Tab-separated table of C-alpha atoms and ligand atoms in Angstrom:
chain	number	residue	atom	x	y	z
A	164	UNK	CA	-39.239	-87.737	-3.129
A	165	UNK	CA	-38.277	-90.010	-5.990
A	166	UNK	CA	-35.884	-89.015	-8.750
A	167	UNK	CA	-38.406	-89.544	-11.555
A	168	UNK	CA	-40.832	-87.042	-10.013
A	169	UNK	CA	-38.042	-84.488	-9.641
A	170	UNK	CA	-36.917	-84.972	-13.239
A	171	UNK	CA	-40.480	-84.701	-14.562
A	172	UNK	CA	-40.938	-81.419	-12.686
A	173	UNK	CA	-37.800	-80.051	-14.348
A	174	UNK	CA	-38.799	-81.270	-17.831
A	175	UNK	CA	-42.537	-80.508	-17.859
A	176	UNK	CA	-42.624	-77.459	-15.536
A	177	UNK	CA	-42.047	-74.955	-18.361
A	178	UNK	CA	-44.590	-76.589	-20.708
A	179	UNK	CA	-48.340	-76.152	-20.738
A	180	UNK	CA	-50.525	-73.127	-20.252
A	181	UNK	CA	-50.232	-70.227	-17.882
A	182	UNK	CA	-47.097	-68.232	-18.385
A	183	UNK	CA	-46.185	-65.744	-21.062
A	184	UNK	CA	-47.731	-66.321	-24.456
A	185	UNK	CA	-48.406	-63.833	-27.246
A	186	UNK	CA	-51.633	-63.552	-29.218
A	187	UNK	CA	-49.591	-64.909	-32.163
A	188	UNK	CA	-47.937	-67.789	-30.228
A	189	UNK	CA	-48.637	-71.132	-31.871
A	190	UNK	CA	-48.308	-74.098	-29.510
A	191	UNK	CA	-47.879	-77.531	-31.083
A	192	UNK	CA	-48.354	-80.206	-28.440
A	193	UNK	CA	-48.729	-83.905	-29.087
A	194	UNK	CA	-47.214	-87.063	-27.581
A	195	UNK	CA	-43.438	-86.728	-27.980
A	196	UNK	CA	-43.508	-83.083	-29.101
A	197	UNK	CA	-43.873	-79.579	-27.564
A	198	UNK	CA	-43.116	-76.507	-29.666
A	199	UNK	CA	-43.742	-72.743	-29.527
A	200	UNK	CA	-43.662	-70.466	-32.563
A	201	UNK	CA	-44.091	-66.717	-31.966
A	202	UNK	CA	-43.389	-64.585	-35.063
A	203	UNK	CA	-43.551	-61.287	-33.091
A	204	UNK	CA	-41.002	-62.222	-30.371
A	205	UNK	CA	-37.253	-61.576	-30.812
A	206	UNK	CA	-34.078	-63.245	-29.435
A	207	UNK	CA	-35.426	-66.805	-29.239
A	208	UNK	CA	-38.115	-65.787	-26.744
A	209	UNK	CA	-41.221	-68.032	-27.066
A	210	UNK	CA	-39.632	-69.785	-30.033
A	211	UNK	CA	-38.473	-73.223	-29.022
A	212	UNK	CA	-38.840	-76.962	-29.245
A	213	UNK	CA	-38.939	-77.953	-25.588
A	214	UNK	CA	-39.647	-81.655	-26.026
A	215	UNK	CA	-38.911	-83.962	-28.935
A	216	UNK	CA	-39.096	-87.705	-29.341
A	217	UNK	CA	-39.051	-88.365	-33.070
A	218	UNK	CA	-37.995	-91.038	-35.542
A	219	UNK	CA	-37.306	-88.844	-38.563
A	220	UNK	CA	-34.870	-86.394	-36.946
A	221	UNK	CA	-33.432	-84.901	-40.144
A	222	UNK	CA	-36.877	-84.107	-41.545
A	223	UNK	CA	-37.912	-82.516	-38.201
A	224	UNK	CA	-34.771	-80.354	-38.241
A	225	UNK	CA	-35.510	-79.279	-41.841
A	226	UNK	CA	-39.119	-78.458	-40.906
A	227	UNK	CA	-38.089	-76.448	-37.839
A	228	UNK	CA	-35.477	-74.446	-39.781
A	229	UNK	CA	-38.082	-73.709	-42.471
A	230	UNK	CA	-40.818	-72.753	-39.967
A	231	UNK	CA	-38.696	-70.342	-37.916
A	232	UNK	CA	-36.703	-69.231	-40.971
A	233	UNK	CA	-39.883	-68.110	-42.731
A	234	UNK	CA	-40.345	-65.520	-39.944
A	235	UNK	CA	-36.638	-64.639	-39.654
A	236	UNK	CA	-36.476	-66.038	-36.108
A	237	UNK	CA	-33.836	-67.370	-33.752
A	238	UNK	CA	-35.060	-70.490	-31.928
A	239	UNK	CA	-33.980	-72.932	-29.221
A	240	UNK	CA	-34.091	-76.712	-29.150
A	241	UNK	CA	-33.900	-78.341	-25.704
A	242	UNK	CA	-32.111	-81.691	-25.686
A	243	UNK	CA	-31.837	-83.922	-22.626
A	244	UNK	CA	-32.200	-87.480	-21.376
A	245	UNK	CA	-35.836	-87.390	-22.594
A	246	UNK	CA	-34.884	-86.702	-26.243
A	247	UNK	CA	-35.107	-89.279	-29.044
A	248	UNK	CA	-33.157	-90.114	-31.120
A	249	UNK	CA	-30.252	-90.167	-28.696
A	250	UNK	CA	-27.913	-88.635	-31.275
A	251	UNK	CA	-30.100	-85.537	-31.846
A	252	UNK	CA	-27.482	-83.306	-30.149
A	253	UNK	CA	-24.794	-84.412	-32.630
A	254	UNK	CA	-27.190	-83.891	-35.539
A	255	UNK	CA	-28.050	-80.334	-34.409
A	256	UNK	CA	-24.379	-79.543	-33.959
A	257	UNK	CA	-23.643	-80.748	-37.502
A	258	UNK	CA	-26.389	-78.441	-38.765
A	259	UNK	CA	-24.716	-75.383	-37.220
A	260	UNK	CA	-26.639	-74.975	-33.953
A	261	UNK	CA	-24.679	-73.587	-30.992
A	262	UNK	CA	-25.078	-75.301	-27.630
A	263	UNK	CA	-24.998	-74.261	-24.011
A	264	UNK	CA	-25.026	-76.519	-20.993
A	265	UNK	CA	-27.973	-76.672	-18.612
A	266	UNK	CA	-28.817	-78.442	-15.380
A	267	UNK	CA	-32.222	-79.537	-14.155
A	268	UNK	CA	-32.284	-78.683	-10.439
A	269	UNK	CA	-34.715	-79.002	-7.541
A	270	UNK	CA	-34.968	-77.961	-3.901
A	271	UNK	CA	-37.341	-78.556	-1.069
A	272	UNK	CA	-39.380	-75.396	-0.500
A	273	UNK	CA	-38.731	-75.633	3.233
A	274	UNK	CA	-35.046	-75.002	2.525
A	275	UNK	CA	-33.980	-71.826	4.366
A	276	UNK	CA	-31.932	-69.167	2.557
A	277	UNK	CA	-30.489	-66.085	4.276
A	278	UNK	CA	-31.568	-62.841	2.602
A	279	UNK	CA	-30.065	-59.342	2.777
A	280	UNK	CA	-31.990	-56.764	4.806
A	281	UNK	CA	-32.028	-54.005	2.173
A	282	UNK	CA	-33.805	-56.007	-0.563
A	283	UNK	CA	-37.605	-55.996	-0.654
A	284	UNK	CA	-39.355	-58.625	-2.786
A	285	UNK	CA	-42.838	-57.807	-4.078
A	286	UNK	CA	-45.306	-59.768	-6.166
A	287	UNK	CA	-46.124	-57.906	-9.361
A	288	UNK	CA	-49.621	-56.487	-9.903
A	289	UNK	CA	-51.079	-54.017	-12.417
A	290	UNK	CA	-49.812	-51.085	-10.390
A	291	UNK	CA	-46.103	-51.859	-10.727
A	292	UNK	CA	-46.312	-53.784	-14.021
A	293	UNK	CA	-45.014	-50.968	-16.266
A	294	UNK	CA	-41.896	-50.476	-14.092
A	295	UNK	CA	-41.415	-54.249	-13.880
A	296	UNK	CA	-41.556	-54.628	-17.670
A	297	UNK	CA	-39.129	-51.712	-18.205
A	298	UNK	CA	-36.575	-53.445	-15.955
A	299	UNK	CA	-37.335	-56.868	-17.471
A	300	UNK	CA	-36.747	-55.584	-21.030
A	301	UNK	CA	-33.625	-53.636	-20.065
A	302	UNK	CA	-32.162	-56.576	-18.135
A	303	UNK	CA	-32.728	-59.101	-20.914
A	304	UNK	CA	-31.558	-56.662	-23.621
A	305	UNK	CA	-34.915	-56.485	-25.417
A	306	UNK	CA	-35.707	-53.519	-27.655
A	307	UNK	CA	-37.934	-50.756	-26.248
A	308	UNK	CA	-40.685	-51.589	-28.750
A	309	UNK	CA	-41.148	-54.912	-26.928
A	310	UNK	CA	-42.333	-53.166	-23.747
A	311	UNK	CA	-45.967	-52.585	-24.814
A	312	UNK	CA	-46.517	-56.183	-26.007
A	313	UNK	CA	-44.759	-57.451	-22.852
A	314	UNK	CA	-47.167	-55.492	-20.639
A	315	UNK	CA	-50.068	-57.054	-22.552
A	316	UNK	CA	-48.549	-60.580	-22.266
A	317	UNK	CA	-48.040	-60.177	-18.491
A	318	UNK	CA	-51.587	-58.848	-18.038
A	319	UNK	CA	-52.972	-61.895	-19.830
A	320	UNK	CA	-51.049	-64.171	-17.431
A	321	UNK	CA	-52.074	-62.104	-14.364
A	322	UNK	CA	-55.760	-62.135	-15.347
A	323	UNK	CA	-55.939	-65.771	-16.479
A	324	UNK	CA	-58.934	-67.583	-15.057
A	325	UNK	CA	-56.867	-70.538	-13.820
A	326	UNK	CA	-53.876	-68.381	-13.004
A	327	UNK	CA	-50.571	-70.240	-12.599
A	328	UNK	CA	-48.053	-67.495	-13.475
A	329	UNK	CA	-46.692	-65.190	-10.766
A	330	UNK	CA	-44.120	-62.427	-11.207
A	331	UNK	CA	-41.719	-61.072	-8.589
A	332	UNK	CA	-39.661	-57.903	-8.434
A	333	UNK	CA	-36.813	-56.967	-6.111
A	334	UNK	CA	-36.716	-53.382	-4.908
A	335	UNK	CA	-33.774	-51.511	-3.415
A	336	UNK	CA	-34.516	-48.038	-2.058
A	337	UNK	CA	-37.956	-48.296	-3.654
A	338	UNK	CA	-36.812	-48.937	-7.243
A	339	UNK	CA	-37.144	-52.267	-9.070
A	340	UNK	CA	-33.693	-53.742	-9.762
A	341	UNK	CA	-34.494	-57.373	-10.640
A	342	UNK	CA	-37.283	-59.501	-12.108
A	343	UNK	CA	-38.332	-63.126	-12.130
A	344	UNK	CA	-41.330	-65.444	-12.455
A	345	UNK	CA	-42.795	-68.629	-11.045
A	346	UNK	CA	-45.277	-71.130	-12.448
A	347	UNK	CA	-47.434	-73.031	-9.982
A	348	UNK	CA	-47.904	-76.542	-11.286
A	349	UNK	CA	-49.673	-79.567	-9.860
A	350	UNK	CA	-47.671	-80.333	-6.702
A	351	UNK	CA	-44.624	-78.142	-7.360
A	352	UNK	CA	-43.423	-74.731	-8.494
A	353	UNK	CA	-41.261	-74.048	-11.536
A	354	UNK	CA	-38.793	-71.154	-11.220
A	355	UNK	CA	-38.375	-69.140	-14.421
A	356	UNK	CA	-35.378	-67.009	-15.429
A	357	UNK	CA	-34.237	-64.259	-13.089
A	358	UNK	CA	-32.172	-61.212	-13.940
A	359	UNK	CA	-30.611	-58.584	-11.702
A	360	UNK	CA	-29.586	-55.219	-13.201
A	361	UNK	CA	-25.791	-55.014	-13.570
A	362	UNK	CA	-25.264	-52.326	-10.932
A	363	UNK	CA	-27.015	-54.416	-8.246
A	364	UNK	CA	-25.358	-57.807	-8.733
A	365	UNK	CA	-23.286	-59.586	-6.108
A	366	UNK	CA	-25.236	-58.355	-3.091
A	367	UNK	CA	-27.746	-61.157	-2.643
A	368	UNK	CA	-30.660	-59.961	-4.793
A	369	UNK	CA	-30.885	-63.275	-6.659
A	370	UNK	CA	-30.707	-65.114	-3.335
A	371	UNK	CA	-33.646	-63.014	-2.094
A	372	UNK	CA	-35.676	-63.807	-5.249
A	373	UNK	CA	-35.105	-67.535	-4.741
A	374	UNK	CA	-36.022	-67.329	-1.035
A	375	UNK	CA	-39.226	-65.366	-1.753
A	376	UNK	CA	-40.411	-67.877	-4.349
A	377	UNK	CA	-39.726	-70.822	-2.020
A	378	UNK	CA	-41.729	-69.045	0.697
A	379	UNK	CA	-44.581	-68.369	-1.755
A	380	UNK	CA	-44.713	-72.104	-2.560
A	381	UNK	CA	-44.552	-73.198	1.111
A	382	UNK	CA	-47.510	-70.922	1.865
A	383	UNK	CA	-49.489	-72.802	-0.800
A	384	UNK	CA	-48.543	-76.215	0.551
A	385	UNK	CA	-46.155	-77.030	-2.322
A	386	UNK	CA	-43.029	-78.883	-1.235
A	387	UNK	CA	-40.783	-78.804	-4.316
A	388	UNK	CA	-39.256	-76.091	-6.501
A	389	UNK	CA	-37.791	-77.095	-9.872
A	390	UNK	CA	-35.886	-75.220	-12.563
A	391	UNK	CA	-33.572	-75.479	-15.577
A	392	UNK	CA	-30.446	-73.427	-14.915
A	393	UNK	CA	-27.603	-72.388	-17.177
A	394	UNK	CA	-24.254	-73.897	-16.256
A	395	UNK	CA	-22.539	-70.592	-17.138
A	396	UNK	CA	-24.687	-68.469	-14.815
A	397	UNK	CA	-27.195	-69.652	-12.259
A	398	UNK	CA	-26.520	-73.424	-11.903
A	399	UNK	CA	-23.425	-73.075	-9.653
A	400	UNK	CA	-25.216	-70.411	-7.614
A	401	UNK	CA	-28.240	-72.640	-7.086
A	402	UNK	CA	-25.978	-75.520	-6.056
A	403	UNK	CA	-24.306	-73.168	-3.580
A	404	UNK	CA	-27.783	-72.281	-2.264
A	405	UNK	CA	-28.622	-75.976	-1.696
A	406	UNK	CA	-30.336	-77.071	-4.931
A	407	UNK	CA	-29.802	-80.650	-6.156
A	408	UNK	CA	-28.913	-81.480	-9.784
A	409	UNK	CA	-31.293	-84.132	-11.165
A	410	UNK	CA	-30.381	-84.066	-14.852
A	411	UNK	CA	-28.066	-82.418	-17.362
A	412	UNK	CA	-29.216	-81.123	-20.710
A	413	UNK	CA	-28.312	-78.708	-23.483
A	414	UNK	CA	-30.054	-75.875	-25.230
A	415	UNK	CA	-29.214	-75.577	-28.928
A	416	UNK	CA	-29.747	-72.208	-30.594
A	417	UNK	CA	-29.730	-71.093	-34.206
A	418	UNK	CA	-30.677	-67.980	-36.127
A	419	UNK	CA	-32.893	-69.504	-38.795
A	420	UNK	CA	-33.391	-66.308	-40.745
B	564	COA	C1	-27.294	-64.731	-12.287
B	564	COA	C2	-27.746	-63.458	-11.563
B	564	COA	C3	-29.280	-63.450	-11.508
B	564	COA	C4	-27.161	-63.439	-10.129
B	564	COA	O1	-27.686	-62.327	-9.425
B	564	COA	P1	-26.959	-61.686	-8.120
B	564	COA	O2	-27.974	-60.872	-7.406
B	564	COA	O3	-25.706	-61.033	-8.543
B	564	COA	O4	-26.625	-62.999	-7.258
B	564	COA	P2	-26.399	-63.033	-5.671
B	564	COA	O5	-25.606	-61.837	-5.253
B	564	COA	O6	-27.727	-63.221	-4.999
B	564	COA	O7	-25.536	-64.356	-5.540
B	564	COA	C5	-26.148	-65.603	-5.311
B	564	COA	C6	-25.196	-66.533	-4.601
B	564	COA	O8	-24.432	-67.258	-5.568
B	564	COA	C7	-23.051	-67.220	-5.195
B	564	COA	N1	-22.241	-67.346	-6.418
B	564	COA	C8	-21.972	-66.402	-7.329
B	564	COA	N2	-21.247	-66.919	-8.333
B	564	COA	C9	-21.058	-68.213	-8.043
B	564	COA	C10	-20.388	-69.282	-8.693
B	564	COA	N3	-19.777	-69.118	-9.885
B	564	COA	N4	-20.386	-70.486	-8.114
B	564	COA	C11	-21.040	-70.689	-6.927
B	564	COA	N5	-21.692	-69.714	-6.270
B	564	COA	C12	-21.701	-68.490	-6.820
B	564	COA	C13	-22.883	-65.892	-4.542
B	564	COA	O9	-21.719	-65.887	-3.755
B	564	COA	C14	-24.173	-65.824	-3.726
B	564	COA	O10	-24.100	-66.589	-2.550
B	564	COA	P3	-23.665	-65.880	-1.151
B	564	COA	O11	-24.553	-64.695	-1.059
B	564	COA	O12	-23.950	-66.962	-0.159
B	564	COA	O13	-22.246	-65.504	-1.309
B	564	COA	C15	-27.213	-62.156	-12.285
B	564	COA	O14	-25.833	-62.267	-12.473
B	564	COA	C16	-27.884	-61.897	-13.620
B	564	COA	O15	-28.891	-61.212	-13.691
B	564	COA	N6	-27.312	-62.443	-14.730
B	564	COA	C17	-27.895	-62.243	-16.065
B	564	COA	C18	-29.178	-63.035	-16.250
B	564	COA	C19	-28.951	-64.507	-15.975
B	564	COA	O16	-28.015	-65.100	-16.473
B	564	COA	N7	-29.856	-65.106	-15.178
B	564	COA	C20	-29.737	-66.482	-14.739
B	564	COA	C21	-30.187	-67.455	-15.745
B	564	COA	S1	-31.915	-67.457	-15.956
């Protein structure tokens, strides 16, 4: 598989329809630009500029700060080898954004990963959605008042006519202890963020969530899994599990309120 295809899966996998959106999410998509604005979502969730190729960088930064600032929001700006101008990272840093390192990574879905025997992975349906969302919100540190809108957002994704979003939970002794998601794209799967509750880390739950999503993709004839992983958390783990790094990027964050 050629490098360009792998990189495109990493870059474009999280864009487009199908995963979590809110009724108030505004998507701005045009050549060289992909942006989400969601006034009701906290902590930078669904508020980001995922793709930017612009000539007037300073004006775009001013506009973004004003747009998110008007709603008192924190937002993210993803910067990688695709971004123009090439000095956008330095410009964002000068404007007070904080950065963390990311890696774009891929694996063949036929890659075998050993999983622990006491972890059960289930796909999320209406029946276990409330428990899933409780663990999702707790794990990501979201306030309790986000649970009801999160249930609604997940239901929209689950019931979508051309469904591409799938959610997975890990159970130990019957209780959900970890959550994650997967987007099925044309020819590949994109792995979304996973979190394991503190008390259950270090015993292979994340490994089991990766293995289950690879299996899910194999069963649908998809040969590649792609993701963007944080250097400080999951990137070294994914490398250890056999994923290949195909690009390096940064996420810049600022509280625009
Ligand atoms: C990141 C996270 C999901 C890991 O979950 P976990 O269930 O504790 O991970 P596992 O026990 O399955 O470990 C996965 C593998 O990575 C390995 N690993 C752990 N830290 C590592 C490191 N720094 N470098 C390389 N490998 C590492 C583990 O040894 C394990 O492999 P092994 O079982 O062959 O030994 C969990 O810490 C978490 O929820 N963090 C907060 C949310 C987050 O940051 N999510 C990831 C970004 S979206």
